[in-house]
mmCIF file of C-alpha atoms in Angstrom:
data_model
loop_
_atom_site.group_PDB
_atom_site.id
_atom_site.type_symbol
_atom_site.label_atom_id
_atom_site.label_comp_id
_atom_site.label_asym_id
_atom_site.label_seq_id
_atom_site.Cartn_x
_atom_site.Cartn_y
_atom_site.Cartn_z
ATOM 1 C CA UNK A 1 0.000 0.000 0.000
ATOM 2 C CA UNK A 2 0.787 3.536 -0.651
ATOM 3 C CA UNK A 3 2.433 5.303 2.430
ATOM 4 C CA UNK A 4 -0.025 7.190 4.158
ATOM 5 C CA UNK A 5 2.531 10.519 4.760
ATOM 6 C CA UNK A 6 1.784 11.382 0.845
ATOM 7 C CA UNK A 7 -2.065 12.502 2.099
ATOM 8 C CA UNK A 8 -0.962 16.667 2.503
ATOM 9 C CA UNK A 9 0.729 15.983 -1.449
ATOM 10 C CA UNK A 10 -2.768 14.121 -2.329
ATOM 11 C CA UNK A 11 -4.588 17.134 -0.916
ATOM 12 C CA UNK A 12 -2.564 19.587 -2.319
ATOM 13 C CA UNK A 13 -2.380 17.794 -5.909
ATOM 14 C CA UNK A 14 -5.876 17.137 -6.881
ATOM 15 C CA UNK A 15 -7.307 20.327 -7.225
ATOM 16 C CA UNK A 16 -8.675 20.810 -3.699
ATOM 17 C CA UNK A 17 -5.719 23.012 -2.693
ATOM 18 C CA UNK A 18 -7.226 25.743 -4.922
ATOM 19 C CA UNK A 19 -10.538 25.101 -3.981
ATOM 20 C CA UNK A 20 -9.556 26.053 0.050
ATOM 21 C CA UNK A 21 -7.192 29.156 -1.040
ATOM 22 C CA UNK A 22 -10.274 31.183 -1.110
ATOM 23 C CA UNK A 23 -9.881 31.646 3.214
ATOM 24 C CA UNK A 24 -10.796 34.798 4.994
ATOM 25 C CA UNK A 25 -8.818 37.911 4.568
ATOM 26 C CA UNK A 26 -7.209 37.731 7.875
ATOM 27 C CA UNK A 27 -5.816 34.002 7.488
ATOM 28 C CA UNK A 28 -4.685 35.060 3.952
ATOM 29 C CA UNK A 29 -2.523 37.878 4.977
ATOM 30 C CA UNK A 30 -0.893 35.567 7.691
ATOM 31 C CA UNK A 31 -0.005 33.366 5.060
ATOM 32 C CA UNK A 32 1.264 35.771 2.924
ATOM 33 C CA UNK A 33 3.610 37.132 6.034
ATOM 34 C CA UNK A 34 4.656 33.887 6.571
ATOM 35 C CA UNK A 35 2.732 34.674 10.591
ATOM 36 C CA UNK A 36 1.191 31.396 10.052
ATOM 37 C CA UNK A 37 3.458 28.631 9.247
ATOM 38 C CA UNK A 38 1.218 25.748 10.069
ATOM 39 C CA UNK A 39 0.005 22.735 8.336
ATOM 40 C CA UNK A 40 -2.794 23.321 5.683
ATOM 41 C CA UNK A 41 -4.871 20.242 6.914
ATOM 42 C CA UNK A 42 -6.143 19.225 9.852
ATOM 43 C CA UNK A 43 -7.600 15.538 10.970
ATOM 44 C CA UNK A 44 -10.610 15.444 12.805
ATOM 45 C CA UNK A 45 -10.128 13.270 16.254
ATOM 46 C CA UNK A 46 -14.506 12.497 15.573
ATOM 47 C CA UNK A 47 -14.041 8.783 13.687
ATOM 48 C CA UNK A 48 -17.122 7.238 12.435
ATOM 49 C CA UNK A 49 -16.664 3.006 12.656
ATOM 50 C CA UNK A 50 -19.187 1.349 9.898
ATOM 51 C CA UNK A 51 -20.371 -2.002 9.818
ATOM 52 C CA UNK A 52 -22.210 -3.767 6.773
ATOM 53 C CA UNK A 53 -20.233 -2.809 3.789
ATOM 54 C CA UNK A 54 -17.007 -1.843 2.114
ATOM 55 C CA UNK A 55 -15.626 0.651 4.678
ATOM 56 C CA UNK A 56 -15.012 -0.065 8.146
ATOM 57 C CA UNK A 57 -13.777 3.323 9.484
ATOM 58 C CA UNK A 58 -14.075 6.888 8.164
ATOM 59 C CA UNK A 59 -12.083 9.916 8.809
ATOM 60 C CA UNK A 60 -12.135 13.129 7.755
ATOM 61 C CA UNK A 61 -9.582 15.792 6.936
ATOM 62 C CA UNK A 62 -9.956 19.337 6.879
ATOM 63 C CA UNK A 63 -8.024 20.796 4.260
ATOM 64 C CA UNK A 64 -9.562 24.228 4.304
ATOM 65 C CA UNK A 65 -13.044 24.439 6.656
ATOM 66 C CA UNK A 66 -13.331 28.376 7.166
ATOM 67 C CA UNK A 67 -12.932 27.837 11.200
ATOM 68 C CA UNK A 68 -11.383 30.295 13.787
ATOM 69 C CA UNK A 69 -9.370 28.323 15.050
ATOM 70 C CA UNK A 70 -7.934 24.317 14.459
ATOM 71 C CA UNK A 71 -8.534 23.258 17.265
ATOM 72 C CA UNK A 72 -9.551 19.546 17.239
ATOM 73 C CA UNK A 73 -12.476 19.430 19.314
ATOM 74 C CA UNK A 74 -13.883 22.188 16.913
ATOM 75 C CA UNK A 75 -17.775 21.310 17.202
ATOM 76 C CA UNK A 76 -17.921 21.824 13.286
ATOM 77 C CA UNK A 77 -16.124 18.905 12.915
ATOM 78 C CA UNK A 78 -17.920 16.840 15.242
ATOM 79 C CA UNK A 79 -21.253 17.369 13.886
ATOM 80 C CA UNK A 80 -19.939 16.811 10.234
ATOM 81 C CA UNK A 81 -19.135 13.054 11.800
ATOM 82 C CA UNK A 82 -22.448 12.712 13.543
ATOM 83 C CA UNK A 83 -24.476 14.415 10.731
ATOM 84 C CA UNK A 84 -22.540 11.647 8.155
ATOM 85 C CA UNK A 85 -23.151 8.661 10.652
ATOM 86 C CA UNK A 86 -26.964 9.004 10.728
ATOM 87 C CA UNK A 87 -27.568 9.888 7.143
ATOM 88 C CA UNK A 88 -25.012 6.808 6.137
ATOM 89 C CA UNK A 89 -27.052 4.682 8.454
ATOM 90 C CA UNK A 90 -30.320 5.512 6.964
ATOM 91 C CA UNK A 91 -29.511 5.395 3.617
ATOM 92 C CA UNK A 92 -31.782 2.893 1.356
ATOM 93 C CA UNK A 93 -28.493 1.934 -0.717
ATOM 94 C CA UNK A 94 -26.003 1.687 2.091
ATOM 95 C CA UNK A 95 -27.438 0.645 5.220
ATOM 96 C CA UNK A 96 -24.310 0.738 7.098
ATOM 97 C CA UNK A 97 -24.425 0.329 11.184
ATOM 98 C CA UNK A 98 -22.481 3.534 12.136
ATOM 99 C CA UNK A 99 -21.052 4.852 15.343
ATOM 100 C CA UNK A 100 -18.836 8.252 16.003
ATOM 101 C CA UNK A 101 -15.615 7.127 18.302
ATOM 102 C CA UNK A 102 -13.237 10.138 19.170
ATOM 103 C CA UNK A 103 -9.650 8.880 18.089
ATOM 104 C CA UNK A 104 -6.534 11.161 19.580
ATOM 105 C CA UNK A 105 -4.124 8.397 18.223
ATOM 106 C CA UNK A 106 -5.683 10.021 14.853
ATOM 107 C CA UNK A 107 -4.249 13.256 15.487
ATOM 108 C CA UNK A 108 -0.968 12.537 15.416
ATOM 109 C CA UNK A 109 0.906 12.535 11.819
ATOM 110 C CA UNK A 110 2.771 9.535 12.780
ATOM 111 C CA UNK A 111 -0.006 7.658 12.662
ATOM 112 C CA UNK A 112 -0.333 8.361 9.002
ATOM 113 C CA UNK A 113 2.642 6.299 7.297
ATOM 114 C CA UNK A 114 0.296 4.143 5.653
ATOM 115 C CA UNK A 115 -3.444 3.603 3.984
ATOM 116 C CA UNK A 116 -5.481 2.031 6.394
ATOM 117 C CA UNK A 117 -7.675 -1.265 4.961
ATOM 118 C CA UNK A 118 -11.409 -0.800 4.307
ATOM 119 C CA UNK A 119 -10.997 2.805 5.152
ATOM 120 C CA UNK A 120 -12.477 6.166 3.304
ATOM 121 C CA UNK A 121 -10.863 9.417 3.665
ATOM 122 C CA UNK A 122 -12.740 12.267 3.593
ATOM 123 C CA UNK A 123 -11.081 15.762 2.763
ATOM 124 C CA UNK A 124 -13.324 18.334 3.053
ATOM 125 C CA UNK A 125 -13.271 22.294 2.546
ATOM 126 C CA UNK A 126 -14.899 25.543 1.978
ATOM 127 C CA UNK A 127 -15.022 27.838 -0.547
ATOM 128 C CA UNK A 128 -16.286 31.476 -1.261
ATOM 129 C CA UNK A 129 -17.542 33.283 -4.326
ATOM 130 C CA UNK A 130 -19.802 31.287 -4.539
ATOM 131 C CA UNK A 131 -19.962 29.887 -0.814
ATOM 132 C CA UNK A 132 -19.375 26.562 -1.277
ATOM 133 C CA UNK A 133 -18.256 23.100 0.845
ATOM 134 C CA UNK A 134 -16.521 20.692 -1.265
ATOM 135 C CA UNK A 135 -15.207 17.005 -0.441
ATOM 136 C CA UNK A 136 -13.592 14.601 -2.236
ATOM 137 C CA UNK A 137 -14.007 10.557 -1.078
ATOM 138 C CA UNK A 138 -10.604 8.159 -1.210
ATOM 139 C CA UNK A 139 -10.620 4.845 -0.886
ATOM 140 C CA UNK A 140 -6.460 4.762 -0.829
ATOM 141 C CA UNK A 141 -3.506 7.021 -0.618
ATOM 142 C CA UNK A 142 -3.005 6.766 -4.326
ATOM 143 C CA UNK A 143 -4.157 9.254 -7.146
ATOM 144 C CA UNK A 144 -6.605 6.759 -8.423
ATOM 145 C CA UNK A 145 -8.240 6.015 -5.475
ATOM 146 C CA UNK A 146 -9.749 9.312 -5.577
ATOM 147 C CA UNK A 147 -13.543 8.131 -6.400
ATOM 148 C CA UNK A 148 -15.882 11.149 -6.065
ATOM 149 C CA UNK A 149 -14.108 15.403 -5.811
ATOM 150 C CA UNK A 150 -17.128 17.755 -5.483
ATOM 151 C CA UNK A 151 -18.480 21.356 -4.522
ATOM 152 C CA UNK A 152 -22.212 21.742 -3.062
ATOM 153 C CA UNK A 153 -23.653 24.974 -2.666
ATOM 154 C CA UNK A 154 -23.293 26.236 0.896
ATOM 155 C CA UNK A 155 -26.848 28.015 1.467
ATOM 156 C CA UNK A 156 -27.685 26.965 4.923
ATOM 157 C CA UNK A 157 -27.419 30.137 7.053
ATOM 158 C CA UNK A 158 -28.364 28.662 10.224
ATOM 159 C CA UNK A 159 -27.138 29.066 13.600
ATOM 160 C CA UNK A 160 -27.492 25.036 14.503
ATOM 161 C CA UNK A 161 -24.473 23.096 13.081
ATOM 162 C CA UNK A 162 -26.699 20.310 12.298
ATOM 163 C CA UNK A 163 -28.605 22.369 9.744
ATOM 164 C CA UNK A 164 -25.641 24.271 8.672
ATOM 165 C CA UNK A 165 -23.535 20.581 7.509
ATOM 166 C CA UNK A 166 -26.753 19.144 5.889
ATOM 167 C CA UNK A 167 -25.576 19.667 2.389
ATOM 168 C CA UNK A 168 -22.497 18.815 3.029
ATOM 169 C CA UNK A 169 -22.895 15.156 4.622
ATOM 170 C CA UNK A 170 -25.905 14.682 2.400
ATOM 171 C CA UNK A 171 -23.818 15.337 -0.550
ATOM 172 C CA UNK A 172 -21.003 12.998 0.334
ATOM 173 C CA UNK A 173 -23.435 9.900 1.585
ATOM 174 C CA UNK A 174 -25.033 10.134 -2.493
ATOM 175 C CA UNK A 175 -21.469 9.885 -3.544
ATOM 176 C CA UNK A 176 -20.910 7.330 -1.572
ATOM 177 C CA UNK A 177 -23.972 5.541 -2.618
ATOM 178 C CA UNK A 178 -23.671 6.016 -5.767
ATOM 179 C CA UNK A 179 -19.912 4.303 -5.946
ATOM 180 C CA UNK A 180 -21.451 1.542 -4.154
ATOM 181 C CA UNK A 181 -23.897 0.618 -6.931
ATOM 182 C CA UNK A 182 -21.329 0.486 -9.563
ATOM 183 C CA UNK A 183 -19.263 -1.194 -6.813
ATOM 184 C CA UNK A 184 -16.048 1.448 -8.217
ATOM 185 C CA UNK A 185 -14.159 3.165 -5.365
ATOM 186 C CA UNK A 186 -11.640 4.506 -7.985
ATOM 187 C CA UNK A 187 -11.344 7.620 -10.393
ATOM 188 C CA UNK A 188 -12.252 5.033 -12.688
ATOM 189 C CA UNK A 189 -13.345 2.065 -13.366
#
């Protein structure tokens, strides 16, 4: 398997990296004046386990949520993981038994040296003009194993995080569905 350390280059390499340039003023400017020297992604610690299909585990990355600050226990990212969980769960098509864990051991970017089995990363960002979220679905460290790379309108102005990730996680359980009736987790097929 593909070493898992080559996820920022995935990120960065598909397209998403421009997708997630478009941050706030502020956070641009520190970039530009080199204040803010950090990583450009960010793994969420909220871990959804599945059971009754092809994926057994899903994390998700954030390689450019518009968030104040990265800090791990970020409710955003929580309720993106709970949000997917139930919708996954009820879904007609995939029917999975799923179950949020919080993972530290996730956090750590030793941790990622190599492409966990049965696993589907989730990168997800935001966009503005338009306001968008976007995603893209892996099913592997490798180029190909990028399956589904899309941008849903963000039009949810709503106070509750539930509402607010609805397109979002709705948008990513149809792409999941829909590689699972073709049965192709790969750009193609």
């Amino acid at each position: 398997m593909s070493c898992r350390n080559q996820a920022p280059a995935r990120a960065a390499g598909d397209g998403t990296q421009k997708a997630v340039s478009q941050k706030t003023n502020d956070k641009q400017q520190d970039r530009e004046s080199g204040a803010d020297e950090a990583k450009s992604y960010y793994y969420s610690p909220f871990v959804v386990k599945l059971a009754g299909g092809k994926f057994d585990t899903v994390s998700f990355k954030d390689v450019g949520l518009d968030r104040e600050s990265t800090d791990a226990n970020d409710p955003l990212l929580e309720t993106i993981s709970h949000s997917f969980a139930r919708k996954v769960a009820a879904h007609k098509v995939l029917g999975y038994q799923a179950e949020v864990m919080y993972d530290e051991e996730i956090l750590d970017p030793s941790n990622h040296l190599y492409c966990g089995l049965n696993h589907l990363y989730v990168d997800i960002w935001q966009s503005s003009s338009p306001k968008r979220w976007g995603y893209s679905l892996w099913s592997g460290c490798g180029e190909l194993d990028n399956f589904a790379w899309k941008e849903v309108p963000d039009t949810v102005a709503d106070e509750d995080l539930t509402l607010y990730v609805e397109p979002l996680t709705s948008h990513i359980v149809d792409s999941l569905a829909e590689a699972a009736r073709s049965n192709c987790f790969q750009k193609s097929c």
